[in-house]
XYZ file of C-alpha atoms in Angstrom:
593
model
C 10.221 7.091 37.427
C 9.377 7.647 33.653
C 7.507 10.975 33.283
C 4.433 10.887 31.683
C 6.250 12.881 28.622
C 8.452 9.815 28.056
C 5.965 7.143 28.356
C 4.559 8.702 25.558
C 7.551 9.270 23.800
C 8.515 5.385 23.640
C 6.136 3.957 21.507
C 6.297 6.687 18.960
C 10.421 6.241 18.464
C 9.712 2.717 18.300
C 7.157 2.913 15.696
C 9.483 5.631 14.310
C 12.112 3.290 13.836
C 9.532 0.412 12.357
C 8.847 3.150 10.166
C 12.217 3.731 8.485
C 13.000 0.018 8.397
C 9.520 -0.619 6.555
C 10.043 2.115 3.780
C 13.982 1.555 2.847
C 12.966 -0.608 0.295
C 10.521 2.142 -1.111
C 11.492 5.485 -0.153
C 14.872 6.938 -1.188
C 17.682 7.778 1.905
C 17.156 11.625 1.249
C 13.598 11.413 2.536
C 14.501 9.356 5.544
C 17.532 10.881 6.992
C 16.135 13.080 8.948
C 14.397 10.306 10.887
C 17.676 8.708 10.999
C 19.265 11.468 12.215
C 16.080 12.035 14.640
C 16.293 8.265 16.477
C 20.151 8.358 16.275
C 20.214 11.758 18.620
C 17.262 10.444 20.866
C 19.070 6.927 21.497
C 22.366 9.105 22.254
C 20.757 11.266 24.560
C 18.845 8.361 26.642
C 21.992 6.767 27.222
C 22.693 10.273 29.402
C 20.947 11.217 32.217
C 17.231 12.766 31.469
C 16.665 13.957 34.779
C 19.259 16.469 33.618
C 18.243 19.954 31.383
C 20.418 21.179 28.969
C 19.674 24.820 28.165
C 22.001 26.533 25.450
C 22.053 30.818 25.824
C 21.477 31.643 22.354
C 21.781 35.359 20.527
C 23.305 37.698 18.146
C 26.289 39.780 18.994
C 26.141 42.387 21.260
C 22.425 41.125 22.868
C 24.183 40.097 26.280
C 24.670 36.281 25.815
C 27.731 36.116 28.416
C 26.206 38.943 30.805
C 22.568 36.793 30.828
C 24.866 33.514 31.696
C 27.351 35.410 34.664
C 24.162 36.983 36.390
C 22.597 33.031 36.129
C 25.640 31.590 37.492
C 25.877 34.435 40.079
C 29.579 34.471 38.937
C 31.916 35.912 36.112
C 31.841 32.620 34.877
C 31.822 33.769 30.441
C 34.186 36.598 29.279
C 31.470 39.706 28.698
C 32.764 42.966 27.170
C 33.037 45.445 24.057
C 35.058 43.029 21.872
C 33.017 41.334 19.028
C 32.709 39.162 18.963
C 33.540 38.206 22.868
C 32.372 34.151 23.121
C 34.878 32.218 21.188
C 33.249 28.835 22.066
C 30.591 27.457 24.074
C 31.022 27.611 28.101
C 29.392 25.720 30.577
C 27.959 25.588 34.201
C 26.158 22.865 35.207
C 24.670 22.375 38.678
C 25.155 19.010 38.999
C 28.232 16.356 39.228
C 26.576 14.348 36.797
C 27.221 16.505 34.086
C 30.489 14.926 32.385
C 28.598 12.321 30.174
C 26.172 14.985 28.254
C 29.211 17.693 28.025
C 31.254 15.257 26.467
C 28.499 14.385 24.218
C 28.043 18.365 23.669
C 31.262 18.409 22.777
C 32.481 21.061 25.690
C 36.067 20.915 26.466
C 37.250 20.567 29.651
C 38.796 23.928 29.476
C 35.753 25.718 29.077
C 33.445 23.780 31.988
C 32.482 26.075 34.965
C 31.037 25.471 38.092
C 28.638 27.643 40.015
C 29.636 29.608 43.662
C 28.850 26.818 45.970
C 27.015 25.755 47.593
C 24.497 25.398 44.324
C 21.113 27.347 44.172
C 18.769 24.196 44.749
C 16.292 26.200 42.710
C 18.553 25.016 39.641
C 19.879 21.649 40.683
C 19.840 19.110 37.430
C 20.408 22.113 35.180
C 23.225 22.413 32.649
C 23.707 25.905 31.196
C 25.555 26.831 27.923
C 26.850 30.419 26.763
C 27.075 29.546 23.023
C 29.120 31.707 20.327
C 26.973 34.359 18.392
C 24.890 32.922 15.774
C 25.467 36.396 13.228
C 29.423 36.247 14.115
C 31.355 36.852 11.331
C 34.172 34.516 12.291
C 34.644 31.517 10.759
C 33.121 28.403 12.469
C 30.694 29.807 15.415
C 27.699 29.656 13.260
C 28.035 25.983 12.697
C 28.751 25.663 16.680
C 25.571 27.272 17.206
C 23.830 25.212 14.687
C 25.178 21.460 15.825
C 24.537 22.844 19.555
C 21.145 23.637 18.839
C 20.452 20.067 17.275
C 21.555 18.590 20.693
C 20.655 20.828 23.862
C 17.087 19.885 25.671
C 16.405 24.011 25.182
C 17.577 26.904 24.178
C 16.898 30.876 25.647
C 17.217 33.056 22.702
C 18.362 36.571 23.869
C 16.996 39.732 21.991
C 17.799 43.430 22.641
C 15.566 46.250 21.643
C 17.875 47.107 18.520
C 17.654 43.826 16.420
C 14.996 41.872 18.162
C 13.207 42.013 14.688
C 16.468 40.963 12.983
C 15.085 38.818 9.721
C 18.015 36.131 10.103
C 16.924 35.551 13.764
C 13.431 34.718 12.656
C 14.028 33.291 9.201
C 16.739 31.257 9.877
C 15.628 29.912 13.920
C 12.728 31.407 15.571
C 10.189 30.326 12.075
C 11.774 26.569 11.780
C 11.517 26.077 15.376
C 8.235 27.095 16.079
C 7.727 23.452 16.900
C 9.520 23.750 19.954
C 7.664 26.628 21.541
C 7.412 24.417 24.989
C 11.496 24.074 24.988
C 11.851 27.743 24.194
C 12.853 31.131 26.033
C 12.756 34.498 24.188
C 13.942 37.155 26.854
C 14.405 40.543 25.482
C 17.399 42.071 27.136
C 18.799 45.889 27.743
C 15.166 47.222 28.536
C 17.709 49.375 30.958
C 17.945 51.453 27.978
C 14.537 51.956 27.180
C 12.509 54.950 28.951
C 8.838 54.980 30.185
C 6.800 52.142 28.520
C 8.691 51.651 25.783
C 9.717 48.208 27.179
C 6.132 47.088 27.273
C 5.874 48.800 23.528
C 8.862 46.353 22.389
C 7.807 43.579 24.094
C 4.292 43.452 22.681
C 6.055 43.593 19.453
C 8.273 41.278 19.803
C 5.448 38.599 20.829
C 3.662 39.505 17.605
C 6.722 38.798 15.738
C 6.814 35.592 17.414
C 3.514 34.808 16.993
C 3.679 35.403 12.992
C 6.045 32.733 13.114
C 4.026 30.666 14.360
C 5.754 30.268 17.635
C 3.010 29.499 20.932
C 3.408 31.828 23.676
C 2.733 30.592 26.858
C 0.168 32.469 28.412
C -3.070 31.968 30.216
C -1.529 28.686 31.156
C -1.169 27.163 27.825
C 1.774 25.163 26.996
C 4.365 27.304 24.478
C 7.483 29.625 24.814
C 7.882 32.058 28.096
C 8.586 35.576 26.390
C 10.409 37.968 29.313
C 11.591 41.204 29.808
C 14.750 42.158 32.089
C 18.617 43.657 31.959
C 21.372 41.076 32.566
C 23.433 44.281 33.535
C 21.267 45.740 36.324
C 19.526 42.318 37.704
C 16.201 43.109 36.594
C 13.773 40.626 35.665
C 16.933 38.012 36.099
C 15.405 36.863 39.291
C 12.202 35.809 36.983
C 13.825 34.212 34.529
C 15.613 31.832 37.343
C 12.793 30.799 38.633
C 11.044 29.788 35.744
C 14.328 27.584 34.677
C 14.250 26.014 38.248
C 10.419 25.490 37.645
C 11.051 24.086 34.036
C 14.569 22.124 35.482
C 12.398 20.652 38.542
C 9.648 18.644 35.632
C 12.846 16.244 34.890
C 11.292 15.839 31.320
C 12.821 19.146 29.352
C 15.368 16.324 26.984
C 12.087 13.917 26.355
C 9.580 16.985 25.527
C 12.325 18.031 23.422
C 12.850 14.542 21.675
C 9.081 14.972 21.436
C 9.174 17.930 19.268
C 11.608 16.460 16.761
C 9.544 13.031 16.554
C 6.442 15.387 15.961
C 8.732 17.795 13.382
C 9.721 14.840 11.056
C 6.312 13.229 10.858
C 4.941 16.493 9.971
C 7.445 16.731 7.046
C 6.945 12.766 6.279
C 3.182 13.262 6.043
C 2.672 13.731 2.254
C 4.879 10.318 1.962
C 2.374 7.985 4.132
C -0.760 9.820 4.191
C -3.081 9.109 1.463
C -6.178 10.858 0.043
C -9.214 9.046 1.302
C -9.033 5.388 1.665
C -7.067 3.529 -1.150
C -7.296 -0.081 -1.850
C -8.623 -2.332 -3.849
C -12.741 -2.731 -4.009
C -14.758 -5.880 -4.652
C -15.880 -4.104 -7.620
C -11.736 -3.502 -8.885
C -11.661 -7.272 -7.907
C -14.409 -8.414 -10.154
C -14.003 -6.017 -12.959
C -10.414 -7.857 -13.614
C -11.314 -10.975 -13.417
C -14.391 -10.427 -15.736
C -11.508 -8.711 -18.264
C -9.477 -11.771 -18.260
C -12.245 -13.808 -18.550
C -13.195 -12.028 -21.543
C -9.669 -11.828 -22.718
C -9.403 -15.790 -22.536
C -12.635 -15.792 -24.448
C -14.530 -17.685 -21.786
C -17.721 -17.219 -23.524
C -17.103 -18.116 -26.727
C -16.114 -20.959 -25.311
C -18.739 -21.747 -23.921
C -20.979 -21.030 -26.684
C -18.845 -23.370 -28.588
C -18.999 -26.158 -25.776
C -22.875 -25.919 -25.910
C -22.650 -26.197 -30.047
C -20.732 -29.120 -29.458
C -22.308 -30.900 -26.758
C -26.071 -30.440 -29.136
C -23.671 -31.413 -32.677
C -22.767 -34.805 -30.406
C -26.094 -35.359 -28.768
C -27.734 -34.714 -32.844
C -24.925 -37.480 -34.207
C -26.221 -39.952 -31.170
C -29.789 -39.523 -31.287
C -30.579 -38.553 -34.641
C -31.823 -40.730 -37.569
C -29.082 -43.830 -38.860
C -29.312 -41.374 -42.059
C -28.482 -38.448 -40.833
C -25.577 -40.018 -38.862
C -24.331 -41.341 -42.175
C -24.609 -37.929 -43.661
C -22.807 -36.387 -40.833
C -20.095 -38.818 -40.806
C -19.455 -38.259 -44.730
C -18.908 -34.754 -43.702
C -16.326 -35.354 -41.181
C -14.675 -37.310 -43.675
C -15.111 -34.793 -46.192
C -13.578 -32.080 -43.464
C -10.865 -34.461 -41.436
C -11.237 -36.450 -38.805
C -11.688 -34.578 -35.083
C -9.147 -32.916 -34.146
C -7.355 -32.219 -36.981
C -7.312 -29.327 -39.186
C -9.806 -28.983 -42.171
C -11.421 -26.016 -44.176
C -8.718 -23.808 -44.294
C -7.196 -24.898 -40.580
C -4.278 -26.110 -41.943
C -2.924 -22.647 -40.218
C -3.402 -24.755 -37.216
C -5.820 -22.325 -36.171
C -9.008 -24.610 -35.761
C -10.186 -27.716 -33.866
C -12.954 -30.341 -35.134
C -15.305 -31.304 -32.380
C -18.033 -33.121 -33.435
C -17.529 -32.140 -36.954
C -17.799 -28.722 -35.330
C -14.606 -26.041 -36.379
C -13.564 -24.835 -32.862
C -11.173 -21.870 -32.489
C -7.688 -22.861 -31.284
C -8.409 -19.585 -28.465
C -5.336 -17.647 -27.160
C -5.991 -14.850 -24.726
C -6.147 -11.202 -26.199
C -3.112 -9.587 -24.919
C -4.333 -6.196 -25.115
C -7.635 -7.158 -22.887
C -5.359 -8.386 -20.516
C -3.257 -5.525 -20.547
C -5.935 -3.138 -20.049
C -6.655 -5.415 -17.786
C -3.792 -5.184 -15.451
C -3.517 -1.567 -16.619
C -7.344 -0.910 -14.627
C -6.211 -2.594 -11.508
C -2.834 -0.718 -10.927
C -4.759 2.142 -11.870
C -7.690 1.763 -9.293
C -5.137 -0.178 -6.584
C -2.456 2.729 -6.413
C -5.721 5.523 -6.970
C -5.051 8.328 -3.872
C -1.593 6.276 -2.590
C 1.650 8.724 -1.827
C 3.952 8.783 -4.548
C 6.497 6.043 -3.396
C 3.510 3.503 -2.886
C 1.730 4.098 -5.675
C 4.621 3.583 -7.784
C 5.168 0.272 -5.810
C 1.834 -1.205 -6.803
C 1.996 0.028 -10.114
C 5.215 -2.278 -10.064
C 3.800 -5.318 -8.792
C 1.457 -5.276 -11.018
C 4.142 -4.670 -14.080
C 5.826 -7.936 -12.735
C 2.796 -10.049 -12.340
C 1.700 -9.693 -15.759
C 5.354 -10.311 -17.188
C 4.005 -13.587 -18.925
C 0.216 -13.713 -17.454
C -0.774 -13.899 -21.199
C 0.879 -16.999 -22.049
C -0.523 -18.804 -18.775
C -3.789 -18.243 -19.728
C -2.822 -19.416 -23.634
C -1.986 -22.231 -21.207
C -5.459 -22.511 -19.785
C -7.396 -21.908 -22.681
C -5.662 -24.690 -24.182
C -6.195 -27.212 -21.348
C -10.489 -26.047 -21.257
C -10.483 -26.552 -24.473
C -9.186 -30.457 -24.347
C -11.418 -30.585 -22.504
C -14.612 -29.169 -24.232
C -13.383 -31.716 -26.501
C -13.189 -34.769 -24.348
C -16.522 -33.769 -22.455
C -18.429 -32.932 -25.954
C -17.048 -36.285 -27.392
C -18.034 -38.364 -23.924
C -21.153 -37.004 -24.270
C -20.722 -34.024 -22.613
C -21.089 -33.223 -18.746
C -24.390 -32.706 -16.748
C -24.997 -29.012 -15.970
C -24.826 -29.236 -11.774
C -24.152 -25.662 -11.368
C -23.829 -24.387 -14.874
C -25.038 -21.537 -14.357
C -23.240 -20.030 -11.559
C -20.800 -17.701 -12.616
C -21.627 -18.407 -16.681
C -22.672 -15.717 -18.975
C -26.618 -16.244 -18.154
C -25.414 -16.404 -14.138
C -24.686 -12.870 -13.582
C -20.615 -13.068 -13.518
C -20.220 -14.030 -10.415
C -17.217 -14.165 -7.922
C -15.103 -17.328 -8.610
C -13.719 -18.477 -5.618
C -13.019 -16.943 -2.557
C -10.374 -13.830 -2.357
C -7.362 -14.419 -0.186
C -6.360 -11.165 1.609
C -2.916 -13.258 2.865
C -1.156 -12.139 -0.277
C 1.863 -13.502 -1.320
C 4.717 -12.971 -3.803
C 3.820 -13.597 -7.910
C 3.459 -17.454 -8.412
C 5.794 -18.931 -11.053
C 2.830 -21.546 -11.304
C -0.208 -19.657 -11.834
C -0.144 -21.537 -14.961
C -0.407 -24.505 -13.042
C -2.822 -22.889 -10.608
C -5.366 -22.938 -13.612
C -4.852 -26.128 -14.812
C -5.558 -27.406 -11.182
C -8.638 -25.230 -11.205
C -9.746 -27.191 -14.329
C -9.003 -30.718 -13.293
C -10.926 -30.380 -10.201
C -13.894 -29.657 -11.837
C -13.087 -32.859 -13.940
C -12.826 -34.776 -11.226
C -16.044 -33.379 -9.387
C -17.776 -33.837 -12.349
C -16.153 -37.345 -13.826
C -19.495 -39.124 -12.654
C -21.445 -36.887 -14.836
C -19.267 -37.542 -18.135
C -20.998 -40.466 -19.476
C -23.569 -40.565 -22.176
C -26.739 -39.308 -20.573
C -28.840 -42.935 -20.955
C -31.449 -40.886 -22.292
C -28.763 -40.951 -25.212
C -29.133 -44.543 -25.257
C -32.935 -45.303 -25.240
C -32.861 -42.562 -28.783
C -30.235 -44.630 -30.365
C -31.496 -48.049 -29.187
C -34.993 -46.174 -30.850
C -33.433 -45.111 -33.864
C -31.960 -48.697 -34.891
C -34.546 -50.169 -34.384
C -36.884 -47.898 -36.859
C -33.377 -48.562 -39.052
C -34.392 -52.334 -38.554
C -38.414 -52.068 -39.163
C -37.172 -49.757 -42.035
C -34.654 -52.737 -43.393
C -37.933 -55.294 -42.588
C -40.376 -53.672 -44.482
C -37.379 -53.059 -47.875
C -37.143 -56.661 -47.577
C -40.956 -57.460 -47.390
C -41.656 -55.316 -50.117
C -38.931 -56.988 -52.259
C -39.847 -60.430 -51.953
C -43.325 -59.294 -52.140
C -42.492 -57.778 -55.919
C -40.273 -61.105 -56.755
C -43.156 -63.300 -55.798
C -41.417 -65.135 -52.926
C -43.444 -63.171 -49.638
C -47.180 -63.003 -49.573
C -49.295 -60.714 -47.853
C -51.071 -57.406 -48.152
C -49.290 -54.860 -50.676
C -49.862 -51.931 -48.251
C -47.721 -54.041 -45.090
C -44.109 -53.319 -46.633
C -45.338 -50.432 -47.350
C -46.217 -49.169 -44.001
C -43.212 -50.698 -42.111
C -40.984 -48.464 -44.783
C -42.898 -45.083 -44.225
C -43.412 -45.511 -40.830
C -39.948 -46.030 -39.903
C -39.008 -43.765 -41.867
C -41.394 -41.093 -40.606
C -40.780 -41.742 -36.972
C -37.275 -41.570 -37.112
C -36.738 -38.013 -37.878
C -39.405 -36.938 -35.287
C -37.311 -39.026 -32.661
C -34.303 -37.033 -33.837
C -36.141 -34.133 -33.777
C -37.534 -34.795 -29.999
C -33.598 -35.507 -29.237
C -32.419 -32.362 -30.023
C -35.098 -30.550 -28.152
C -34.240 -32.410 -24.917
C -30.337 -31.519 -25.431
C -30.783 -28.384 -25.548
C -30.682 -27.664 -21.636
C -27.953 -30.304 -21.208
C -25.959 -28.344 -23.900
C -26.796 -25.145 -22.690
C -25.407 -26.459 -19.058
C -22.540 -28.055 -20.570
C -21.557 -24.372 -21.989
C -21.987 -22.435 -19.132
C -19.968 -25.264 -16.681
C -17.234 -24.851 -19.510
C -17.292 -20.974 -18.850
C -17.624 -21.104 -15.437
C -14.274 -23.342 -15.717
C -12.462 -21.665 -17.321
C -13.388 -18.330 -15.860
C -12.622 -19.870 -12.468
C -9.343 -20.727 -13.828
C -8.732 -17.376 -15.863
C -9.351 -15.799 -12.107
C -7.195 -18.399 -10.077
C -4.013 -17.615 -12.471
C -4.676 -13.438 -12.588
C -4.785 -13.527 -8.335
C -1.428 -15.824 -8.167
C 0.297 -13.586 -10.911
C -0.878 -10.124 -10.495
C -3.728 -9.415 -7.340
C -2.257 -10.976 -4.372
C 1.068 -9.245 -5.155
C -1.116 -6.031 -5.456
C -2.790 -6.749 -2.125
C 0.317 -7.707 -0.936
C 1.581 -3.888 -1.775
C -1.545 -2.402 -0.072
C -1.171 -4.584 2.929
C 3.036 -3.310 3.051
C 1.462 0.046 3.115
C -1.210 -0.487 5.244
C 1.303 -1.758 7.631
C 3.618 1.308 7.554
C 0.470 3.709 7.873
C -0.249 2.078 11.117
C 3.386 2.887 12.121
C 2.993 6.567 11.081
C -0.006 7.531 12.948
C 1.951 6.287 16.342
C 4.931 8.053 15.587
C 3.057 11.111 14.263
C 1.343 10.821 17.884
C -2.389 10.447 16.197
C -4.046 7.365 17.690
């Protein structure tokens, strides 16, 4: 049965693992070998028995490692004596026949495997028991023993006498960077034979405030942390206590999975700072808008609309105004070229004729849009860990690798179209205003949190945008027939005009009759009337016109926004939603949900 130690130890090495494979791609291998390392050792030690405790004797010379381990075992089982130092390499005693597989992985030779007097203290049974070499020993090889041993045993008994048990290597170099492991620890202060009176309790009291400035958690009062005791390998005292709290701690069955636990919880600590962000980063609605209201204004969306609405009231004028004025207006265009091509000083190829109207040949203001994309990355990767932030900050980089030129693209294609709709007579406003520089800005289309990888065809994406409001609005691009009635008006005050030239005429050449004033009246009236008709046609084109220009906005804003979330925001959001993802995996492995 799984102790309730390793059902909670499952999830977080799987999200553990998650983890690493989710951040190769972002985070160098330095950062994430330990958690390499970490998994590797847990998956090796669950292939092993975990029912079983390893428990590794550690010390410094002459603290009475190999005495500690013989009164244990009950048996001169580890060479104890003056020589230093005595323990060449790590012995074992294990009371169990299941032991092989783990001493193998250990690394014991066979040579140096003991076995307990039989028949085995059941107070012990499942525990494994190393005497390892002295971790200050001054020959060559035992510290790194002790180190690699200490990487792999379930826990470890450090063993103190009252001479060095404030020795600066022992707590610099173990107890301090293993204060994570206070539930997997022993600290028993040996040789208290030698002190007199209550000097034992003296030392020991200062040993646990050592222990506590390192931030090691005693356990006392029934809190979980490291057992601190006091006894003399060499006499027996206090060795009968510290048996029976390793048969205690052997019976759980969970010593290798509370100590996996501790190194799952040591490398999240140290991976915080690179998934843990200040506050909640993302991308607002407000981020959202602001960049698509820059590239709007960097494709010049509302001068283009302004010019659409000139356009669309310069057409309506030439349809409904006086025949005069129409012929003055077309000896203009002939005077500047026809539509379309260049004239007054366009020959730079910099100007469009609509309607006898010079409109800009637009191309989108590359630095607008690169403050543009500059803003988002900046507001995007605000309060992200290094490694992310520098990831959206790069997806952003790529997206606007040539977003300038696909909205030259759809600046181009709105304004054919400003020129087809102003020529046709212009589109009715349904809608205009949403979205247009008298609607408020607002969203264009809806934002797709599903992001995706930078579109080749953002381009494209606009031009769609565009011809779909052509199409929904292809019913709408005839002359208005209010067009029609003014110019049906307008010829025929050119014809009563004509009439009464030819009346008075023939009246002057003898050949009409008639009152003098008739001709007369036919000419001024018609020619009277006519310029009030043309004036009451551009004073009902004005709204048309002014809906015309804000649809044209509202296009090609639409489309501005449609090509800078293909290119540049859904790879963003695509970044955030990558990191999103690994945070979740964090907080299981870091054990916080």
């Amino acid at each position: 049965m799984t102790s309730p130690a390793g059902q909670a130890l499952r999830p977080r090495l799987d999200a553990l693992r998650e983890l690493v494979g989710l951040s190769r791609a972002r985070l160098d291998r330095r950062t994430l070998a330990e958690a390499g390392r970490v998994l590797e050792e847990a998956a090796a030690r669950q292939r092993h028995s975990l029912d079983l405790t390893v428990v590794a004797i550690a010390g410094a010379t002459g603290s009475g490692k190999s005495t500690l381990f013989n009164a244990l075992a009950r048996a001169q089982l580890s060479e104890a004596g003056v020589r230093r130092p005595t323990t060449a390499m790590p012995v074992s005693c294990a009371w169990t026949d299941r032991a092989d597989g783990l001493l193998d992985r250990l690394g014991i030779p066979a040579r140096a495997r003991r076995q307990p007097v039989r028949p085995y203290d059941p107070t012990l049974s499942g525990l494994v028991l190393l005497d390892l070499p002295d971790h200050d020993s001054a020959a060559t090889g035992h510290r790194e023993q002790v180190d690699r041993l200490l990487g792999l045993v379930d826990a470890v008994i450090w063993v103190v006498d009252p001479e060095k048990y404030a020795d600066a290597v022992l707590h610099e170099r173990y107890l301090r960077p293993l204060a994570g492991y206070a539930e997997v620890t022993f600290v028993v202060l040996n040789q208290v034979d030698r002190l007199t009176g209550d000097a034992a309790d003296q030392v020991l009291d200062d040993l646990r405030r050592l222990l506590d400035e390192d931030g090691l958690a005693l356990g006392e009062h029934g809190e979980p942390g490291a057992a601190v005791l006091a006894l003399s390998a060499l006499t027996g005292a206090g060795v009968g206590e510290l048996r029976e709290a390793l048969g205690l701690f052997a019976a759980r069955r969970c010593a290798a999975e509370m100590r996996l636990t501790a190194d799952v919880d040591g490398v999240s600590s140290r991976l915080r700072a690179a998934y843990v962000a200040d506050g909640r980063p993302g991308l607002t609605e407000w981020a959202r808008q602001e960049f698509e209201d820059r590239l709007a204004e960097a494709v010049g969306a509302q001068a283009a609309g302004l010019a659409a609405e000139r356009a669309w009231r310069r057409e309506a004028e030439r349809a409904c105004g006086s025949s005069w004025a129409r012929l003055r207006m077309w000896c203009e265009r002939r005077g500047k070229g026809a539509p379309g091509t260049a004239g007054d000083g366009a020959g730079d190829g910099e100007q469009t004729l609509v309607a006898g109207v010079p409109v800009p040949r637009r191309t989108a203001s590359r630095p607008l849009v690169e403050r543009a994309v500059r803003a988002l990355a900046y507001e995007a990767s605000a309060g992200l860990p290094g490694p992310w932030a520098q990831a959206v900050r790069e997806a952003a980089g790529r997206g606007a690798e040539g977003l300038a030129e696909a909205l030259d693209e759809i600046a181009a294609s709105a304004a054919a179209d400003m020129v087809a709709g102003a020529a046709a007579g212009a589109r009715r406003p349904g809608g205009g205003g949403a979205g247009g520089r008298h609607g408020g800005g607002g969203r264009t289309g809806s934002w797709r949190t599903g992001a995706g990888h930078v579109a080749p065809e953002a381009e494209d994406s606009g031009r769609a945008t565009l011809r779909r409001g052509r199409a929904a609005g292809a019913g709408a691009s005839e002359r208005p027939r209010w067009w029609r009635a003014l110019a049906t008006g307008q010829k025929t005050l050119l014809a009563v005009q004509l009439l009464g030239t030819a009346w008075f005429a023939g009246a002057c050449v003898g050949e009409l009759g008639g009152p003098w004033w008739g001709p007369g009246a036919l000419m001024v009236g018609g020619a009277a009337t006519a310029p009030v008709l043309g004036w009451g046609g551009r004073l009902a084109a004005r709204g048309p016109a002014r809906g015309f220009g804000l649809e044209t906005e509202r296009r090609l804003r639409s489309a501005a926004a449609v090509c800078g979330r293909a290119r540049v925001l859904e790879p963003v959001v695509a970044e955030l939603l990558r990191y999103r993802e690994v945070r979740a995996q964090y907080v299981i492995a870091a054990g916080e949900v």
